[in-house]
């Protein structure tokens, strides 16, 4: 099932105020696009960003891949969506996407929530690339808060949206100091947070954005994915890229890299587990969302990964 | 007995002015050295320069580590200096707020340096932290309270525990009794004297209070306008001050 494929120039942008919906929006006026070729009728550059910006981003990404987990600064551009909505991820995607790519966008595991729909449609419009909801069909996956349940493959690229790239930030407010801590590998501080968790709750209560050590060197934030997804980072066949637009940092976990989640000897790393299975597809081993279904307190647990859940139900049928 | 710290012709400039200059001394293992002087005499500048927190402009400071190797601080790589600061040194500040993590529990404060050294067993960290809280008379039952709920004296004692837990060989203290009232200060000094004696740690302490120096210090340096005007055994300095400024300081102690 290919969803909203072929997003070639669409007739009209739906804007408040009643712009004539005859052709694509052009900042140069109506006549400017009259003789443009059909495939790239859009007045923006392919992928929205200009080529120099893409080049800057790609250079940053190369450095990030060369030094796994290291936060590379970049000149974050203003994007047509607010900080916190995925400006970092969207810039990385824009610099990576090619005409042959098939894009999937995930928001909290789902393909049909606001953030996912809008970013997918955005790239459909500014690139004219194919989009999909199937994890297996996508070459490029931009995600927020989840890694797909379907195992990633070699050749796929996953772009994570990151609100706070610095895992030490809550404990050390100074950027100068955190950079020094990274440079000298002084990561004892991160364990202070885990210590506090155990002292307060009896176990490591950090359940998302769980700090990891990449390739035995840099401490990194896996972005706010649940710690359930942390094991998927380890030795992943896909290239994992992280972009923080507001904080202007990008970093990477190259394919087949060791990623360890921090822990104590007597309090090892554990992922979430549920004593129920998905109410829709019956999966026992996927990440479940609790959904309240009425005012009387009834609730159901369903897969957070909508593509995984849907395809399981289709297969069962 | 060998010195663990040698200071030669040390100077620190602020622009054209000297914060401190022409400082020479040696510090031996287990020795407590007090630096006294009025406000602005360069005591704290000297301490920060010795601890490597400020870069020296002239002269040199050499430190002998636990393996017996000498390190010259101005040429030492930053990574190495930070390693020394983490393993061999401690630093107790005047304001507990600067030396503690106010947002996390007392236990985490004490354990932080151990975790920085690679200790990763929660049960053992906690046991060690509890033991140290007992040692500094805070009590193990306050292990999970944040330092913001401690009194000023307790916060200073927590700082001591946090620094001594890794058994450093040299601890710098910048007016640790500054904000404490007299009775709390007396108790704090008592405790400090006992811990220093037990652990054999060397201490360089800055204070403006000659009473503190009399109680703790083996030797004392008297500073005025960035220079050391008199140095010697504490008793000698207090009983027979030679320099006019020292005489003034000694005569201005309020007799109880």
PDB file of N, CA, C and O in Angstrom, chain B residues 181-219:
ATOM      1  N   UNK B 181      28.446  30.571  62.132  1.00  0.00           N
ATOM      2  CA  UNK B 181      28.540  31.299  63.398  1.00  0.00           C
ATOM      3  C   UNK B 181      29.537  30.586  64.326  1.00  0.00           C
ATOM      4  O   UNK B 181      29.995  29.483  64.035  1.00  0.00           O
ATOM      5  N   UNK B 182      29.860  31.236  65.433  1.00  0.00           N
ATOM      6  CA  UNK B 182      31.039  30.825  66.201  1.00  0.00           C
ATOM      7  C   UNK B 182      30.955  29.387  66.726  1.00  0.00           C
ATOM      8  O   UNK B 182      31.911  28.622  66.622  1.00  0.00           O
ATOM      9  N   UNK B 183      29.785  28.997  67.246  1.00  0.00           N
ATOM     10  CA  UNK B 183      29.714  27.661  67.843  1.00  0.00           C
ATOM     11  C   UNK B 183      29.752  26.580  66.759  1.00  0.00           C
ATOM     12  O   UNK B 183      30.413  25.547  66.907  1.00  0.00           O
ATOM     13  N   UNK B 184      29.059  26.831  65.651  1.00  0.00           N
ATOM     14  CA  UNK B 184      29.075  25.886  64.534  1.00  0.00           C
ATOM     15  C   UNK B 184      30.483  25.793  63.969  1.00  0.00           C
ATOM     16  O   UNK B 184      30.984  24.719  63.635  1.00  0.00           O
ATOM     17  N   UNK B 185      31.147  26.945  63.918  1.00  0.00           N
ATOM     18  CA  UNK B 185      32.509  27.006  63.403  1.00  0.00           C
ATOM     19  C   UNK B 185      33.446  26.176  64.264  1.00  0.00           C
ATOM     20  O   UNK B 185      34.261  25.412  63.761  1.00  0.00           O
ATOM     21  N   UNK B 186      33.291  26.253  65.568  1.00  0.00           N
ATOM     22  CA  UNK B 186      34.157  25.507  66.483  1.00  0.00           C
ATOM     23  C   UNK B 186      33.989  24.006  66.264  1.00  0.00           C
ATOM     24  O   UNK B 186      34.953  23.249  66.188  1.00  0.00           O
ATOM     25  N   UNK B 187      32.735  23.596  66.092  1.00  0.00           N
ATOM     26  CA  UNK B 187      32.451  22.168  65.898  1.00  0.00           C
ATOM     27  C   UNK B 187      33.028  21.705  64.558  1.00  0.00           C
ATOM     28  O   UNK B 187      33.603  20.627  64.446  1.00  0.00           O
ATOM     29  N   UNK B 188      32.862  22.561  63.560  1.00  0.00           N
ATOM     30  CA  UNK B 188      33.371  22.241  62.227  1.00  0.00           C
ATOM     31  C   UNK B 188      34.891  22.075  62.252  1.00  0.00           C
ATOM     32  O   UNK B 188      35.439  21.131  61.698  1.00  0.00           O
ATOM     33  N   UNK B 189      35.562  22.999  62.966  1.00  0.00           N
ATOM     34  CA  UNK B 189      37.018  22.941  63.010  1.00  0.00           C
ATOM     35  C   UNK B 189      37.504  21.706  63.759  1.00  0.00           C
ATOM     36  O   UNK B 189      38.485  21.077  63.383  1.00  0.00           O
ATOM     37  N   UNK B 190      36.784  21.367  64.809  1.00  0.00           N
ATOM     38  CA  UNK B 190      37.094  20.157  65.570  1.00  0.00           C
ATOM     39  C   UNK B 190      37.071  18.935  64.675  1.00  0.00           C
ATOM     40  O   UNK B 190      37.994  18.112  64.667  1.00  0.00           O
ATOM     41  N   UNK B 191      35.963  18.838  63.917  1.00  0.00           N
ATOM     42  CA  UNK B 191      35.764  17.708  63.011  1.00  0.00           C
ATOM     43  C   UNK B 191      36.861  17.678  61.961  1.00  0.00           C
ATOM     44  O   UNK B 191      37.457  16.639  61.683  1.00  0.00           O
ATOM     45  N   UNK B 192      37.136  18.864  61.414  1.00  0.00           N
ATOM     46  CA  UNK B 192      38.117  18.963  60.351  1.00  0.00           C
ATOM     47  C   UNK B 192      39.490  18.518  60.852  1.00  0.00           C
ATOM     48  O   UNK B 192      40.192  17.751  60.192  1.00  0.00           O
ATOM     49  N   UNK B 193      39.819  18.967  62.058  1.00  0.00           N
ATOM     50  CA  UNK B 193      41.117  18.617  62.616  1.00  0.00           C
ATOM     51  C   UNK B 193      41.232  17.100  62.784  1.00  0.00           C
ATOM     52  O   UNK B 193      42.243  16.499  62.458  1.00  0.00           O
ATOM     53  N   UNK B 194      40.148  16.488  63.234  1.00  0.00           N
ATOM     54  CA  UNK B 194      40.161  15.040  63.448  1.00  0.00           C
ATOM     55  C   UNK B 194      40.313  14.303  62.106  1.00  0.00           C
ATOM     56  O   UNK B 194      41.139  13.403  61.957  1.00  0.00           O
ATOM     57  N   UNK B 195      39.498  14.715  61.099  1.00  0.00           N
ATOM     58  CA  UNK B 195      39.528  14.026  59.809  1.00  0.00           C
ATOM     59  C   UNK B 195      40.885  14.176  59.129  1.00  0.00           C
ATOM     60  O   UNK B 195      41.423  13.231  58.564  1.00  0.00           O
ATOM     61  N   UNK B 196      41.428  15.392  59.213  1.00  0.00           N
ATOM     62  CA  UNK B 196      42.723  15.647  58.582  1.00  0.00           C
ATOM     63  C   UNK B 196      43.789  14.800  59.255  1.00  0.00           C
ATOM     64  O   UNK B 196      44.634  14.189  58.605  1.00  0.00           O
ATOM     65  N   UNK B 197      43.690  14.721  60.569  1.00  0.00           N
ATOM     66  CA  UNK B 197      44.667  13.925  61.312  1.00  0.00           C
ATOM     67  C   UNK B 197      44.547  12.444  60.955  1.00  0.00           C
ATOM     68  O   UNK B 197      45.543  11.761  60.718  1.00  0.00           O
ATOM     69  N   UNK B 198      43.315  11.953  60.889  1.00  0.00           N
ATOM     70  CA  UNK B 198      43.097  10.534  60.582  1.00  0.00           C
ATOM     71  C   UNK B 198      43.538  10.159  59.173  1.00  0.00           C
ATOM     72  O   UNK B 198      44.145   9.121  58.942  1.00  0.00           O
ATOM     73  N   UNK B 199      43.195  11.032  58.219  1.00  0.00           N
ATOM     74  CA  UNK B 199      43.430  10.643  56.826  1.00  0.00           C
ATOM     75  C   UNK B 199      44.820  11.044  56.334  1.00  0.00           C
ATOM     76  O   UNK B 199      45.255  10.594  55.290  1.00  0.00           O
ATOM     77  N   UNK B 200      45.502  11.899  57.085  1.00  0.00           N
ATOM     78  CA  UNK B 200      46.848  12.296  56.681  1.00  0.00           C
ATOM     79  C   UNK B 200      46.876  13.144  55.419  1.00  0.00           C
ATOM     80  O   UNK B 200      47.891  13.211  54.731  1.00  0.00           O
ATOM     81  N   UNK B 201      45.765  13.815  55.112  1.00  0.00           N
ATOM     82  CA  UNK B 201      45.709  14.649  53.923  1.00  0.00           C
ATOM     83  C   UNK B 201      46.415  15.985  54.195  1.00  0.00           C
ATOM     84  O   UNK B 201      46.393  16.475  55.326  1.00  0.00           O
ATOM     85  N   UNK B 202      47.067  16.528  53.174  1.00  0.00           N
ATOM     86  CA  UNK B 202      47.654  17.854  53.297  1.00  0.00           C
ATOM     87  C   UNK B 202      46.590  18.884  52.947  1.00  0.00           C
ATOM     88  O   UNK B 202      45.766  18.649  52.073  1.00  0.00           O
ATOM     89  N   UNK B 203      46.609  20.014  53.655  1.00  0.00           N
ATOM     90  CA  UNK B 203      45.577  21.026  53.443  1.00  0.00           C
ATOM     91  C   UNK B 203      46.222  22.392  53.245  1.00  0.00           C
ATOM     92  O   UNK B 203      47.160  22.753  53.963  1.00  0.00           O
ATOM     93  N   UNK B 204      45.740  23.106  52.259  1.00  0.00           N
ATOM     94  CA  UNK B 204      46.078  24.529  52.140  1.00  0.00           C
ATOM     95  C   UNK B 204      44.783  25.285  52.335  1.00  0.00           C
ATOM     96  O   UNK B 204      43.838  25.107  51.546  1.00  0.00           O
ATOM     97  N   UNK B 205      44.720  26.067  53.403  1.00  0.00           N
ATOM     98  CA  UNK B 205      43.466  26.736  53.718  1.00  0.00           C
ATOM     99  C   UNK B 205      43.645  28.242  53.738  1.00  0.00           C
ATOM    100  O   UNK B 205      44.588  28.754  54.344  1.00  0.00           O
ATOM    101  N   UNK B 206      42.738  28.918  53.076  1.00  0.00           N
ATOM    102  CA  UNK B 206      42.722  30.369  53.108  1.00  0.00           C
ATOM    103  C   UNK B 206      41.756  30.808  54.188  1.00  0.00           C
ATOM    104  O   UNK B 206      40.654  30.277  54.287  1.00  0.00           O
ATOM    105  N   UNK B 207      42.175  31.718  55.018  1.00  0.00           N
ATOM    106  CA  UNK B 207      41.258  32.234  56.042  1.00  0.00           C
ATOM    107  C   UNK B 207      41.685  33.643  56.420  1.00  0.00           C
ATOM    108  O   UNK B 207      42.832  34.029  56.242  1.00  0.00           O
ATOM    109  N   UNK B 208      40.744  34.427  56.920  1.00  0.00           N
ATOM    110  CA  UNK B 208      41.153  35.732  57.438  1.00  0.00           C
ATOM    111  C   UNK B 208      41.154  35.681  58.968  1.00  0.00           C
ATOM    112  O   UNK B 208      41.406  36.667  59.633  1.00  0.00           O
ATOM    113  N   UNK B 209      40.871  34.486  59.484  1.00  0.00           N
ATOM    114  CA  UNK B 209      40.682  34.331  60.921  1.00  0.00           C
ATOM    115  C   UNK B 209      41.909  33.655  61.536  1.00  0.00           C
ATOM    116  O   UNK B 209      42.170  32.477  61.313  1.00  0.00           O
ATOM    117  N   UNK B 210      42.674  34.414  62.316  1.00  0.00           N
ATOM    118  CA  UNK B 210      43.885  33.844  62.908  1.00  0.00           C
ATOM    119  C   UNK B 210      43.557  32.739  63.903  1.00  0.00           C
ATOM    120  O   UNK B 210      44.361  31.841  64.136  1.00  0.00           O
ATOM    121  N   UNK B 211      42.360  32.793  64.471  1.00  0.00           N
ATOM    122  CA  UNK B 211      41.947  31.749  65.408  1.00  0.00           C
ATOM    123  C   UNK B 211      41.883  30.392  64.726  1.00  0.00           C
ATOM    124  O   UNK B 211      42.284  29.368  65.287  1.00  0.00           O
ATOM    125  N   UNK B 212      41.362  30.389  63.485  1.00  0.00           N
ATOM    126  CA  UNK B 212      41.296  29.162  62.711  1.00  0.00           C
ATOM    127  C   UNK B 212      42.695  28.641  62.459  1.00  0.00           C
ATOM    128  O   UNK B 212      42.976  27.449  62.603  1.00  0.00           O
ATOM    129  N   UNK B 213      43.584  29.542  62.092  1.00  0.00           N
ATOM    130  CA  UNK B 213      44.965  29.156  61.830  1.00  0.00           C
ATOM    131  C   UNK B 213      45.595  28.559  63.079  1.00  0.00           C
ATOM    132  O   UNK B 213      46.248  27.528  63.030  1.00  0.00           O
ATOM    133  N   UNK B 214      45.350  29.184  64.226  1.00  0.00           N
ATOM    134  CA  UNK B 214      45.948  28.702  65.476  1.00  0.00           C
ATOM    135  C   UNK B 214      45.481  27.279  65.792  1.00  0.00           C
ATOM    136  O   UNK B 214      46.255  26.435  66.237  1.00  0.00           O
ATOM    137  N   UNK B 215      44.231  27.037  65.521  1.00  0.00           N
ATOM    138  CA  UNK B 215      43.645  25.745  65.863  1.00  0.00           C
ATOM    139  C   UNK B 215      44.116  24.624  64.931  1.00  0.00           C
ATOM    140  O   UNK B 215      44.333  23.500  65.355  1.00  0.00           O
ATOM    141  N   UNK B 216      44.272  24.929  63.638  1.00  0.00           N
ATOM    142  CA  UNK B 216      44.478  23.869  62.655  1.00  0.00           C
ATOM    143  C   UNK B 216      45.886  23.808  62.078  1.00  0.00           C
ATOM    144  O   UNK B 216      46.409  22.731  61.823  1.00  0.00           O
ATOM    145  N   UNK B 217      46.475  24.992  61.860  1.00  0.00           N
ATOM    146  CA  UNK B 217      47.607  25.015  60.937  1.00  0.00           C
ATOM    147  C   UNK B 217      48.924  24.684  61.607  1.00  0.00           C
ATOM    148  O   UNK B 217      49.198  25.126  62.730  1.00  0.00           O
ATOM    149  N   UNK B 218      49.738  23.912  60.920  1.00  0.00           N
ATOM    150  CA  UNK B 218      51.106  23.713  61.344  1.00  0.00           C
ATOM    151  C   UNK B 218      51.931  24.936  60.995  1.00  0.00           C
ATOM    152  O   UNK B 218      52.725  25.415  61.778  1.00  0.00           O
ATOM    153  N   UNK B 219      51.711  25.393  59.767  1.00  0.00           N
ATOM    154  CA  UNK B 219      52.444  26.570  59.311  1.00  0.00           C
ATOM    155  C   UNK B 219      51.478  27.600  58.777  1.00  0.00           C
ATOM    156  O   UNK B 219      50.368  27.276  58.358  1.00  0.00           O
TER     157      UNK B 219
END
